[in-house]
Coordinates of C-alpha atoms in Angstrom, one line a residue:
Chain Y
M1 CA 0.0 0.1 0.0
Q2 CA 1.4 3.6 -0.8
F3 CA 0.6 6.4 1.1
G4 CA 1.0 9.8 -0.2
I5 CA -0.2 13.4 -0.6
F6 CA -1.7 15.5 -3.6
S7 CA -1.7 19.0 -4.1
V8 CA -4.2 21.1 -6.2
S9 CA -1.5 24.4 -6.0
D10 CA -3.9 27.1 -5.3
V11 CA -2.8 30.2 -4.0
T12 CA -5.5 31.2 -1.6
Q13 CA -5.8 33.8 1.2
D14 CA -5.4 32.6 4.8
P15 CA -8.9 33.6 6.0
T16 CA -7.5 33.7 9.6
T17 CA -5.0 36.7 9.0
G18 CA -5.9 38.0 5.3
H19 CA -2.4 36.9 4.2
T20 CA -1.9 35.7 0.8
V21 CA 1.5 34.1 -0.2
S22 CA 3.1 35.2 -3.6
E23 CA 3.4 32.6 -6.2
A24 CA 6.7 32.2 -5.8
E25 CA 6.2 31.7 -1.8
R26 CA 3.5 29.0 -3.2
I27 CA 5.5 27.1 -5.4
K28 CA 8.7 26.8 -3.1
A29 CA 6.0 25.6 -0.3
M30 CA 4.9 23.0 -2.7
V31 CA 8.5 21.6 -2.7
T32 CA 9.1 22.1 0.5
I33 CA 5.8 19.9 1.3
A34 CA 7.3 17.5 -1.3
L35 CA 10.7 17.0 0.4
K36 CA 8.7 17.2 3.9
A37 CA 6.9 13.8 2.6
E38 CA 9.6 11.8 2.0
E39 CA 11.3 13.0 5.1
V40 CA 8.1 11.7 7.4
G41 CA 8.2 8.2 5.1
L42 CA 5.1 8.8 2.7
D43 CA 5.7 7.1 -0.7
V44 CA 3.9 9.7 -3.0
F45 CA 4.1 13.1 -4.2
A46 CA 1.4 14.0 -6.7
S47 CA 1.0 17.9 -8.2
G48 CA -2.1 19.1 -9.7
E49 CA -2.1 20.8 -13.3
H50 CA -3.9 24.0 -13.9
H51 CA -3.9 27.0 -16.6
N52 CA -5.6 29.5 -14.5
P53 CA -5.5 31.5 -11.3
P54 CA -5.2 31.0 -8.5
F55 CA -3.6 28.0 -9.3
V56 CA 0.4 27.9 -10.1
A57 CA 1.1 24.3 -11.3
S58 CA 1.0 24.9 -14.8
S59 CA 4.1 22.9 -15.4
P60 CA 4.2 20.0 -13.3
T61 CA 7.1 18.1 -14.9
T62 CA 9.5 21.1 -14.3
M63 CA 8.5 21.0 -10.6
L64 CA 8.5 17.1 -10.3
G65 CA 12.0 17.1 -11.9
Y66 CA 13.0 19.8 -9.2
I67 CA 11.8 17.6 -6.7
A68 CA 13.3 14.4 -8.2
A69 CA 16.7 15.8 -7.8
R70 CA 16.2 16.5 -4.2
T71 CA 14.6 13.3 -3.1
S72 CA 15.6 9.5 -3.5
K73 CA 12.7 7.3 -2.6
L74 CA 9.6 9.6 -3.3
I75 CA 7.3 8.5 -6.1
L76 CA 6.3 11.6 -8.5
S77 CA 2.9 11.5 -9.9
T78 CA 0.3 14.0 -11.2
S79 CA -3.1 14.6 -9.8
T80 CA -4.0 15.3 -12.7
T81 CA -2.3 15.2 -15.9
L82 CA -4.8 16.4 -18.4
I83 CA -5.1 14.5 -21.2
T84 CA -7.7 16.5 -23.0
T85 CA -6.0 19.7 -23.5
N86 CA -2.2 18.6 -23.3
D87 CA -0.5 17.4 -26.7
P88 CA -0.2 13.6 -26.0
V89 CA 3.0 13.7 -28.0
K90 CA 4.4 16.4 -25.6
I91 CA 3.2 14.2 -22.6
A92 CA 4.9 11.2 -23.9
E93 CA 8.1 13.5 -24.1
D94 CA 7.7 15.3 -20.8
Y95 CA 7.1 12.1 -18.7
A96 CA 9.8 9.7 -20.3
M97 CA 12.4 12.6 -19.6
L98 CA 11.4 12.7 -16.1
Q99 CA 11.1 8.9 -15.7
H100 CA 15.0 9.1 -16.7
L101 CA 15.8 12.0 -14.6
A102 CA 14.0 10.4 -11.6
D103 CA 15.1 6.7 -12.0
G104 CA 11.7 5.6 -12.9
R105 CA 10.2 7.2 -9.7
V106 CA 7.4 8.6 -11.8
D107 CA 3.6 7.6 -12.6
L108 CA 1.0 9.8 -13.8
M109 CA -2.7 10.4 -13.4
M110 CA -4.8 11.4 -16.4
G111 CA -7.9 13.7 -15.7
R112 CA -10.1 15.6 -17.8
G113 CA -10.1 18.9 -16.1
N114 CA -13.6 20.4 -15.6
T115 CA -12.6 24.2 -16.1
G116 CA -14.5 24.9 -19.2
P117 CA -12.7 28.0 -20.2
V118 CA -9.3 26.2 -20.3
Y119 CA -10.3 24.0 -23.0
P120 CA -10.4 26.9 -25.8
W121 CA -7.1 28.1 -24.6
F122 CA -5.6 24.9 -25.9
G123 CA -7.9 24.9 -29.1
Q124 CA -10.3 22.3 -27.7
D125 CA -14.2 22.3 -26.4
I126 CA -14.8 20.7 -23.0
R127 CA -17.9 18.8 -24.7
N128 CA -15.7 16.8 -26.5
G129 CA -13.9 16.0 -23.1
I130 CA -14.3 12.1 -23.3
Q131 CA -13.6 11.6 -26.8
L132 CA -10.4 13.9 -26.0
A133 CA -9.3 11.7 -22.9
V134 CA -10.2 8.2 -25.1
E135 CA -8.3 9.3 -28.3
N136 CA -5.2 11.1 -26.8
Y137 CA -4.4 8.6 -24.4
A138 CA -4.7 5.8 -27.1
L139 CA -2.2 7.7 -29.3
L140 CA 0.1 8.3 -25.8
R141 CA 0.3 4.4 -25.4
R142 CA 1.5 4.1 -28.6
L143 CA 4.0 6.9 -28.2
W144 CA 5.3 5.0 -25.2
R145 CA 5.1 1.3 -26.7
E146 CA 6.0 1.7 -30.5
D147 CA 9.4 3.4 -31.7
V148 CA 7.9 4.5 -34.8
V149 CA 4.2 5.7 -34.7
D150 CA 2.1 6.4 -37.8
W151 CA -1.3 8.0 -36.7
E152 CA -4.3 9.9 -37.5
G153 CA -7.1 10.9 -35.4
N154 CA -9.6 13.8 -35.0
F155 CA -8.1 16.0 -32.5
R156 CA -4.5 16.7 -33.7
T157 CA -2.2 16.7 -36.9
P158 CA -1.5 13.3 -38.0
L159 CA 1.9 11.6 -37.3
Q160 CA 4.2 9.9 -40.3
G161 CA 7.3 8.1 -39.0
F162 CA 7.1 10.0 -35.5
T163 CA 9.7 8.5 -32.8
A164 CA 8.8 10.2 -29.1
T165 CA 12.3 10.6 -27.3
P166 CA 13.3 9.8 -25.0
R167 CA 12.2 6.2 -25.0
P168 CA 10.9 5.4 -21.8
L169 CA 13.4 4.0 -19.1
D170 CA 14.2 0.5 -19.4
G171 CA 11.4 0.4 -22.3
V172 CA 8.8 0.7 -19.7
P173 CA 6.3 3.4 -19.9
P174 CA 5.1 4.8 -16.7
F175 CA 2.1 3.4 -14.8
V176 CA -1.0 5.3 -15.5
W177 CA -4.1 6.0 -13.3
H178 CA -7.2 7.5 -14.5
G179 CA -8.8 10.0 -12.5
S180 CA -12.5 10.8 -12.5
I181 CA -15.1 11.8 -10.1
R182 CA -18.1 11.0 -12.0
S183 CA -17.8 9.6 -15.5
P184 CA -18.2 6.0 -16.3
E185 CA -16.5 6.3 -19.2
I186 CA -13.3 6.8 -17.5
A187 CA -14.0 3.8 -15.3
E188 CA -14.2 1.8 -18.3
Q189 CA -11.4 3.0 -19.9
A190 CA -9.2 2.4 -16.8
A191 CA -10.4 -1.0 -16.9
Y192 CA -9.9 -1.7 -20.7
Y193 CA -6.1 -1.2 -20.7
G194 CA -5.8 -2.8 -17.1
D195 CA -4.3 0.6 -15.6
G196 CA -5.0 1.9 -12.3
F197 CA -8.4 3.9 -11.6
F198 CA -8.2 6.8 -8.8
H199 CA -11.1 8.5 -7.3
N200 CA -10.7 11.6 -5.5
N201 CA -13.0 10.7 -2.9
I202 CA -13.4 14.4 -1.9
F203 CA -16.1 16.0 -3.2
W204 CA -18.6 13.2 -3.4
P205 CA -20.4 10.8 -1.1
A206 CA -19.0 7.0 -0.5
S207 CA -21.7 5.7 -2.4
H208 CA -21.2 7.4 -5.6
T209 CA -17.6 6.7 -5.4
K210 CA -18.2 3.0 -4.6
Q211 CA -20.2 2.6 -7.7
M212 CA -17.4 4.1 -9.7
I213 CA -15.0 2.0 -8.2
D214 CA -17.4 -1.2 -8.5
L215 CA -17.6 -0.6 -12.3
Y216 CA -13.9 -0.3 -12.7
R217 CA -13.4 -3.5 -10.8
R218 CA -15.8 -5.5 -12.6
R219 CA -14.4 -4.6 -16.0
F220 CA -11.1 -4.8 -15.1
E221 CA -12.0 -8.6 -14.7
H222 CA -14.3 -8.5 -18.1
Y223 CA -11.1 -7.3 -20.1
G224 CA -8.8 -10.1 -18.6
H225 CA -6.6 -8.1 -16.4
G226 CA -7.2 -10.2 -13.3
A227 CA -10.0 -10.7 -10.7
A228 CA -12.0 -7.7 -9.7
D229 CA -10.6 -7.6 -6.6
Q230 CA -6.8 -7.5 -8.0
A231 CA -7.8 -4.2 -10.0
I232 CA -5.5 -1.3 -9.1
V233 CA -7.7 1.2 -7.2
G234 CA -6.2 4.6 -5.6
L235 CA -8.4 6.9 -3.4
G236 CA -8.1 10.5 -2.3
G237 CA -9.1 11.6 1.0
Q238 CA -8.7 15.0 3.0
V239 CA -7.9 15.4 6.5
F240 CA -7.1 17.8 9.6
M241 CA -5.6 16.8 12.4
R242 CA -5.0 17.9 16.0
K243 CA -4.3 15.8 19.1
N244 CA -7.9 16.9 20.6
S245 CA -10.7 16.7 18.0
Q246 CA -12.1 20.1 19.1
D247 CA -9.0 21.9 18.4
A248 CA -8.6 20.3 14.9
V249 CA -12.3 21.3 14.0
R250 CA -11.9 24.8 15.7
E251 CA -8.3 25.5 13.9
F252 CA -9.8 23.8 10.5
R253 CA -13.4 25.5 10.3
P254 CA -12.3 29.0 8.7
Y255 CA -10.1 27.5 6.1
F256 CA -13.0 25.1 5.2
D257 CA -15.5 28.0 5.2
N258 CA -13.8 30.0 2.8
A259 CA -12.4 27.1 0.5
P260 CA -12.2 27.1 -2.8
V261 CA -14.7 24.8 -4.4
Y262 CA -17.0 23.8 -1.6
G263 CA -16.3 27.2 0.7
H264 CA -20.0 29.2 1.5
G265 CA -21.9 26.1 1.1
P266 CA -22.4 23.3 3.3
S267 CA -21.4 23.5 6.9
L268 CA -18.2 21.5 7.9
E269 CA -20.4 19.1 10.3
D270 CA -22.4 18.3 6.7
F271 CA -19.5 17.8 4.4
T272 CA -17.8 15.7 7.3
R273 CA -20.9 13.5 7.2
E274 CA -21.5 13.3 3.5
T275 CA -17.7 13.4 2.2
P276 CA -14.9 11.4 3.3
L277 CA -13.4 14.9 4.9
T278 CA -12.2 13.8 8.4
V279 CA -11.3 16.9 10.9
G280 CA -10.3 15.3 14.2
S281 CA -7.9 13.4 16.0
P282 CA -5.2 11.0 14.4
Q283 CA -7.0 8.1 15.9
E284 CA -10.3 9.4 13.8
V285 CA -8.5 9.6 10.5
I286 CA -6.6 6.1 11.1
E287 CA -10.5 4.9 12.0
R288 CA -12.0 6.7 8.5
T289 CA -9.2 5.9 6.4
L290 CA -9.2 1.9 7.3
G291 CA -13.2 2.3 6.7
F292 CA -12.4 2.9 3.0
R293 CA -11.1 -0.5 2.8
E294 CA -14.4 -1.9 4.0
Q295 CA -16.5 0.5 1.8
F296 CA -13.9 -0.1 -1.6
G297 CA -12.1 -3.2 -1.1
D298 CA -8.3 -3.5 -0.9
Y299 CA -6.7 -0.8 -2.5
Q300 CA -3.3 0.0 -3.4
R301 CA -2.6 3.9 -3.3
Q302 CA -3.9 6.4 -0.5
L303 CA -3.7 9.9 -1.2
F304 CA -4.5 13.0 1.2
L305 CA -5.3 16.4 0.5
M306 CA -3.2 18.5 3.0
D307 CA -1.8 22.0 1.6
H308 CA -4.9 24.3 0.4
A309 CA -7.5 26.3 1.2
G310 CA -4.8 29.0 2.5
L311 CA -3.4 26.6 5.1
P312 CA 0.1 28.2 6.2
L313 CA 3.0 26.1 5.1
K314 CA 4.2 25.7 9.1
T315 CA 0.8 24.2 9.5
V316 CA 1.0 21.9 6.6
L317 CA 4.4 20.6 7.8
E318 CA 2.7 19.8 11.3
Q319 CA 0.1 17.8 9.3
L320 CA 2.7 15.7 7.8
D321 CA 4.6 15.0 10.7
I322 CA 1.2 13.9 12.2
L323 CA 0.4 12.0 9.2
G324 CA 4.2 10.3 9.1
E325 CA 4.4 9.6 12.6
E326 CA 1.2 8.5 13.9
V327 CA -1.1 7.9 11.3
V328 CA 0.5 6.3 8.1
P329 CA 2.5 3.6 10.2
V330 CA -0.5 2.3 11.7
L331 CA -2.3 2.4 8.7
R332 CA 0.6 0.3 6.9
K333 CA 0.4 -2.6 9.5
E334 CA -3.3 -2.8 9.6
F335 CA -3.7 -2.7 5.7
A336 CA -1.2 -5.1 5.2
A337 CA -2.3 -7.5 7.6
L338 CA -5.6 -7.1 6.0
K339 CA -4.6 -7.5 2.7
P340 CA -5.0 -11.0 0.8
A341 CA -2.0 -12.5 -0.9
H342 CA -3.5 -12.5 -4.3
V343 CA -4.0 -8.7 -4.2
P344 CA -1.2 -7.2 -5.9
D345 CA 0.6 -3.8 -4.7
A346 CA 0.4 -0.6 -6.8
P347 CA 2.9 -1.1 -10.0
T348 CA 6.3 0.5 -9.6
H349 CA 8.6 1.0 -12.2
E350 CA 10.8 -1.9 -10.8
S351 CA 7.8 -4.3 -10.6
L352 CA 7.0 -3.4 -14.1
K353 CA 10.3 -4.0 -15.4
A354 CA 10.7 -7.1 -13.8
A355 CA 7.3 -8.1 -15.1
A356 CA 8.5 -7.2 -18.7
E357 CA 11.8 -9.3 -18.3
R358 CA 9.5 -12.3 -17.1
A359 CA 7.4 -12.1 -20.5
Q360 CA 10.7 -11.6 -22.7
S361 CA 12.1 -14.7 -20.9
M362 CA 8.7 -16.5 -21.5
E363 CA 8.6 -15.3 -24.9
S364 CA 12.3 -16.8 -25.6
L365 CA 11.2 -20.2 -24.2
S366 CA 8.5 -21.0 -26.4
T367 CA 10.2 -21.7 -30.1
P368 CA 8.2 -21.7 -33.4
E369 CA 7.9 -25.5 -33.5
S370 CA 6.4 -25.5 -30.1
V371 CA 3.9 -23.1 -30.6
V372 CA 2.9 -25.0 -33.3
E373 CA 2.5 -28.3 -31.4
E374 CA 0.4 -26.4 -29.1
V375 CA -1.7 -25.4 -31.5
K376 CA -2.2 -28.9 -33.3
R377 CA -3.0 -30.4 -29.9
Chain D
M1 CA -53.8 -12.1 -16.9
T2 CA -51.1 -9.1 -16.7
S3 CA -51.3 -6.9 -13.6
T4 CA -51.1 -3.1 -14.6
P5 CA -47.6 -2.0 -13.2
E6 CA -47.7 0.6 -10.3
R7 CA -47.1 4.5 -11.4
T8 CA -45.1 6.7 -9.4
I9 CA -46.2 10.4 -9.7
A10 CA -43.7 12.9 -8.4
V11 CA -45.2 16.1 -7.0
V12 CA -42.6 18.9 -7.1
T13 CA -44.0 22.4 -5.3
A14 CA -41.8 25.4 -4.8
G15 CA -44.2 27.5 -2.3
L16 CA -42.7 29.3 0.5
T17 CA -44.9 29.9 2.9
T18 CA -46.9 27.6 5.4
P19 CA -49.3 26.8 4.2
S20 CA -48.9 28.3 0.6
S21 CA -51.4 28.1 -1.9
T22 CA -48.7 26.6 -4.1
R23 CA -49.0 23.6 -1.9
L24 CA -52.7 23.8 -2.1
L25 CA -52.6 23.6 -5.7
A26 CA -50.1 20.9 -6.2
D27 CA -52.7 19.0 -3.2
Q28 CA -55.5 19.3 -5.8
L29 CA -53.9 18.2 -9.0
A30 CA -52.1 15.6 -7.2
A31 CA -55.7 14.3 -5.7
A32 CA -57.4 15.1 -9.0
V33 CA -54.5 12.9 -10.7
R34 CA -55.3 10.0 -8.1
D35 CA -58.9 10.1 -8.6
T36 CA -58.3 9.5 -12.4
L37 CA -55.7 6.9 -11.8
D38 CA -58.0 4.9 -8.9
G39 CA -61.0 5.4 -11.6
R40 CA -58.9 3.6 -14.2
G41 CA -57.8 1.2 -11.8
V42 CA -54.1 1.9 -12.2
P43 CA -52.1 1.3 -9.1
R44 CA -50.2 4.6 -8.0
R45 CA -47.8 6.2 -5.7
I46 CA -48.0 9.8 -5.3
V47 CA -44.6 11.3 -3.7
V48 CA -44.7 15.2 -2.6
V49 CA -41.6 17.2 -2.7
E50 CA -41.7 20.8 -1.0
L51 CA -38.4 22.6 -2.5
R52 CA -38.5 24.5 0.5
D53 CA -37.3 21.4 2.9
H54 CA -34.3 21.4 0.3
A55 CA -33.3 25.1 -0.2
H56 CA -30.1 24.8 1.5
D57 CA -29.1 21.5 -0.1
L58 CA -29.9 22.8 -3.3
T59 CA -27.5 25.8 -2.9
N60 CA -24.8 23.4 -1.7
N61 CA -25.2 21.1 -4.7
L62 CA -24.9 24.3 -6.8
L63 CA -21.4 25.0 -4.8
T64 CA -20.0 21.5 -4.5
G65 CA -21.7 19.8 -7.4
F66 CA -23.2 16.8 -5.6
P67 CA -26.6 16.4 -3.9
S68 CA -26.5 15.8 0.0
E69 CA -28.3 12.3 0.7
A70 CA -31.6 14.1 1.4
L71 CA -31.6 15.7 -2.0
R72 CA -30.0 12.7 -3.9
E73 CA -33.0 10.8 -2.7
V74 CA -35.4 13.4 -4.0
L75 CA -33.7 13.7 -7.5
E76 CA -34.0 10.0 -7.7
T77 CA -37.5 10.1 -7.2
V78 CA -38.4 12.4 -9.8
V79 CA -35.7 10.8 -12.3
S80 CA -37.8 7.6 -11.5
A81 CA -41.2 8.4 -11.3
D82 CA -43.5 8.1 -14.4
A83 CA -45.0 11.4 -14.5
L84 CA -44.4 15.1 -12.7
I85 CA -46.6 17.7 -11.6
A86 CA -44.3 21.1 -11.0
V87 CA -46.2 23.7 -9.4
T88 CA -44.5 27.2 -8.4
P89 CA -45.8 30.7 -7.4
T90 CA -45.0 33.4 -9.8
F91 CA -42.0 35.9 -8.7
S92 CA -40.9 38.7 -11.1
A93 CA -43.1 37.5 -14.0
S94 CA -41.6 33.7 -13.7
Y95 CA -41.1 30.7 -11.7
N96 CA -39.3 31.6 -8.3
G97 CA -35.5 30.9 -8.1
L98 CA -35.9 28.0 -5.7
F99 CA -38.1 26.1 -8.6
K100 CA -35.2 27.1 -11.1
M101 CA -32.6 25.8 -9.2
F102 CA -34.2 22.5 -8.3
F103 CA -34.3 21.9 -12.3
D104 CA -30.8 23.3 -12.7
V105 CA -29.7 20.6 -10.2
L106 CA -31.5 18.0 -11.9
D107 CA -29.9 16.0 -14.7
D108 CA -30.5 17.7 -17.8
K109 CA -31.8 14.2 -19.4
A110 CA -33.9 13.5 -16.4
L111 CA -37.4 14.7 -17.8
V112 CA -37.0 13.5 -21.4
G113 CA -40.4 12.1 -22.4
K114 CA -41.7 12.2 -19.3
P115 CA -45.3 13.6 -18.9
V116 CA -45.3 16.4 -16.6
L117 CA -48.4 19.0 -15.5
I118 CA -47.1 22.6 -15.1
A119 CA -48.9 24.6 -12.7
A120 CA -48.2 28.3 -10.8
T121 CA -50.0 30.3 -8.5
G122 CA -50.1 34.5 -8.5
G123 CA -51.6 37.2 -6.6
T124 CA -53.5 38.4 -9.8
E125 CA -54.6 36.6 -12.8
R126 CA -52.3 39.0 -15.0
H127 CA -49.5 36.6 -14.4
S128 CA -51.4 33.4 -15.4
L129 CA -49.3 33.4 -18.9
V130 CA -46.2 32.7 -17.4
L131 CA -47.1 29.0 -17.4
E132 CA -46.8 29.8 -21.6
Y133 CA -43.7 32.0 -22.0
A134 CA -41.9 30.8 -19.0
M135 CA -42.6 27.4 -17.6
R136 CA -43.6 25.8 -20.8
P137 CA -40.2 26.9 -22.5
L138 CA -38.5 25.4 -19.7
F139 CA -40.1 21.9 -20.0
A140 CA -39.6 22.1 -23.7
Y141 CA -35.8 22.6 -23.3
L142 CA -35.8 19.4 -20.9
Q143 CA -37.6 17.7 -23.7
A144 CA -40.7 16.6 -21.6
V145 CA -44.2 16.1 -22.8
V146 CA -45.9 18.7 -21.0
V147 CA -50.0 18.2 -21.3
P148 CA -52.1 21.1 -23.1
T149 CA -53.6 22.1 -19.9
A150 CA -51.5 24.2 -17.8
V151 CA -53.3 25.3 -14.4
Y152 CA -52.7 28.7 -13.1
A153 CA -54.4 29.5 -9.6
A154 CA -54.7 33.7 -8.7
S155 CA -55.9 34.9 -5.4
S156 CA -59.6 34.9 -6.5
D157 CA -59.6 31.2 -7.7
W158 CA -59.3 30.1 -4.2
G159 CA -62.5 32.2 -3.3
P160 CA -65.4 32.8 -5.9
H161 CA -63.9 31.3 -8.7
A162 CA -62.9 27.8 -7.3
N163 CA -65.2 25.9 -9.5
A164 CA -63.5 27.2 -12.4
L165 CA -60.1 26.2 -11.0
R166 CA -61.7 22.9 -10.3
T167 CA -62.6 22.2 -13.9
R168 CA -59.2 23.1 -15.1
V169 CA -57.5 21.1 -12.7
E170 CA -59.6 18.0 -13.5
R171 CA -59.0 18.6 -17.3
A172 CA -55.2 18.7 -16.8
A173 CA -55.1 15.8 -14.3
T174 CA -57.2 13.5 -17.2
E175 CA -54.9 14.9 -19.9
L176 CA -51.6 13.6 -17.5
V177 CA -53.1 10.4 -16.9
D178 CA -53.9 9.9 -20.8
L179 CA -50.4 10.4 -21.7
L180 CA -49.0 8.3 -18.7
T181 CA -51.3 5.3 -19.1
N182 CA -50.1 5.2 -22.7
Q183 CA -46.7 4.8 -22.2
P184 CA -45.0 1.6 -20.6
A185 CA -43.6 1.9 -17.1
R186 CA -40.3 3.5 -16.6
A187 CA -37.4 0.9 -16.4
A188 CA -34.4 2.9 -14.9
V189 CA -31.0 3.1 -16.9
D190 CA -28.1 2.9 -14.7
P191 CA -24.8 3.7 -16.7
F192 CA -23.0 1.9 -13.8
E193 CA -24.7 -1.3 -14.7
N194 CA -24.6 -1.2 -18.2
P195 CA -21.6 1.0 -19.4
T196 CA -20.5 1.7 -23.1
P197 CA -18.2 -0.7 -23.8
F198 CA -14.6 0.8 -24.5
E199 CA -14.6 -0.5 -28.2
N200 CA -17.3 1.7 -28.8
L201 CA -15.5 4.9 -26.9
L202 CA -12.6 4.2 -29.2
N203 CA -14.5 3.9 -32.5
G204 CA -16.5 6.9 -31.4

């Protein structure tokens, strides 16, 4: 089981002080947060991608490349990479490059992006969101898996004899997750390819998240990648912790009330009841997170949203200390004890490389004659 | 012998006071539809939704993008109903904001082909065309099948003109039941049960 954090990179006024950090401060803060994630023993740091204020993360591979140079174990990921408005050729190049620089500590999460105005800035139309995600990703897969690609589609200029460089590290493309809150088509896409499926699990009730994950698991089995409970599931989550629950609620409430997306809407109490948001003691977070396993089955990756809504860097770092020292060690132990042996871990570069080598040695064992023999029988 | 399937009628009312004349009109329409269905031996279930009870949840849904559990149940009731009776007070020459919020939050495919009876209340008869220039276009956009008789009740309809209102209510109810009983009972479509196969998406 992998544990980590994901950032949306928002620059939001701290509602308790009225102070808004500069973009420069926010960008450096994200780096500090990522380094802290490794320091406290987390496995994954994922950066969002946005092309409009108040967000700063328009260039995820620049940031992740810098973090890669300053870490040694942390897996660098995205939350999400916009498969709709980015050119799949550029995604193939950027993330293969990052893979080499990070010695394989890279995976990606594809997402469509739900900000309507962003699409036309990149020559696209949000109404084609699903079709863009389907076509662009199909091309991206080929660019990473085939040395020379001839391709023609609906949304970008055709390719003739194109080779995306650098080739993926060790010939192994980065593992891909597909993130979607509400579109069954994306769960279906993840299942079809045997990729991972990630539900952000923040804005919607568990009953809905479960529908998406159950669909993905069922179709993963349908497409022959393994049993439904072997599908690769990731979940988001949102927590704020203090030793005493009441202190956590008191401190977090002004941030919640003014947060982007859900601020000025439901009460903290409503949102805590209706969604997986947990504001309370480390023990409460442990129990709620273990509850995800009961709701959605054994899963492979848990990411927490920690640095948003104007929370000061100092507070975020304190939260990471609590997460790394008091929460994740317990969760690792509990999840490991509960997980059946046939349920796989999330793929990493090393595991995918080993699988590719195994597949290759199997291939060289079966000579053409033996294949013919098998067919005859 | 085949048994007639049960039909569900959802009644959505956007009155703000308690009691409200909008609710009174909704109840009259629901009772007339019930009596007509009973007269034809059609089993029925009538569910009344007071939007006032969900006003905060509707705002929250607009802000967060998802419905609370209570609102989700209401939305599912309307989506799965065989017919809808929609009643609003007239505010500033149109349906009120609460009424519109509900239909903004409801999936825009939820009412396609669904028989709908529209009705409105107001302080004066001079607003009565609100049904034709505001309500009917909204439901036309949502591709609902709106019955020809729309029912408007002004203050005077609750006193001296009560009989005339009664006639309109019964005519509208008959039209709704005629439409409803000519349609097969609705079967719910669950995109999670029957996803579009990926090959179809790829060849999109």
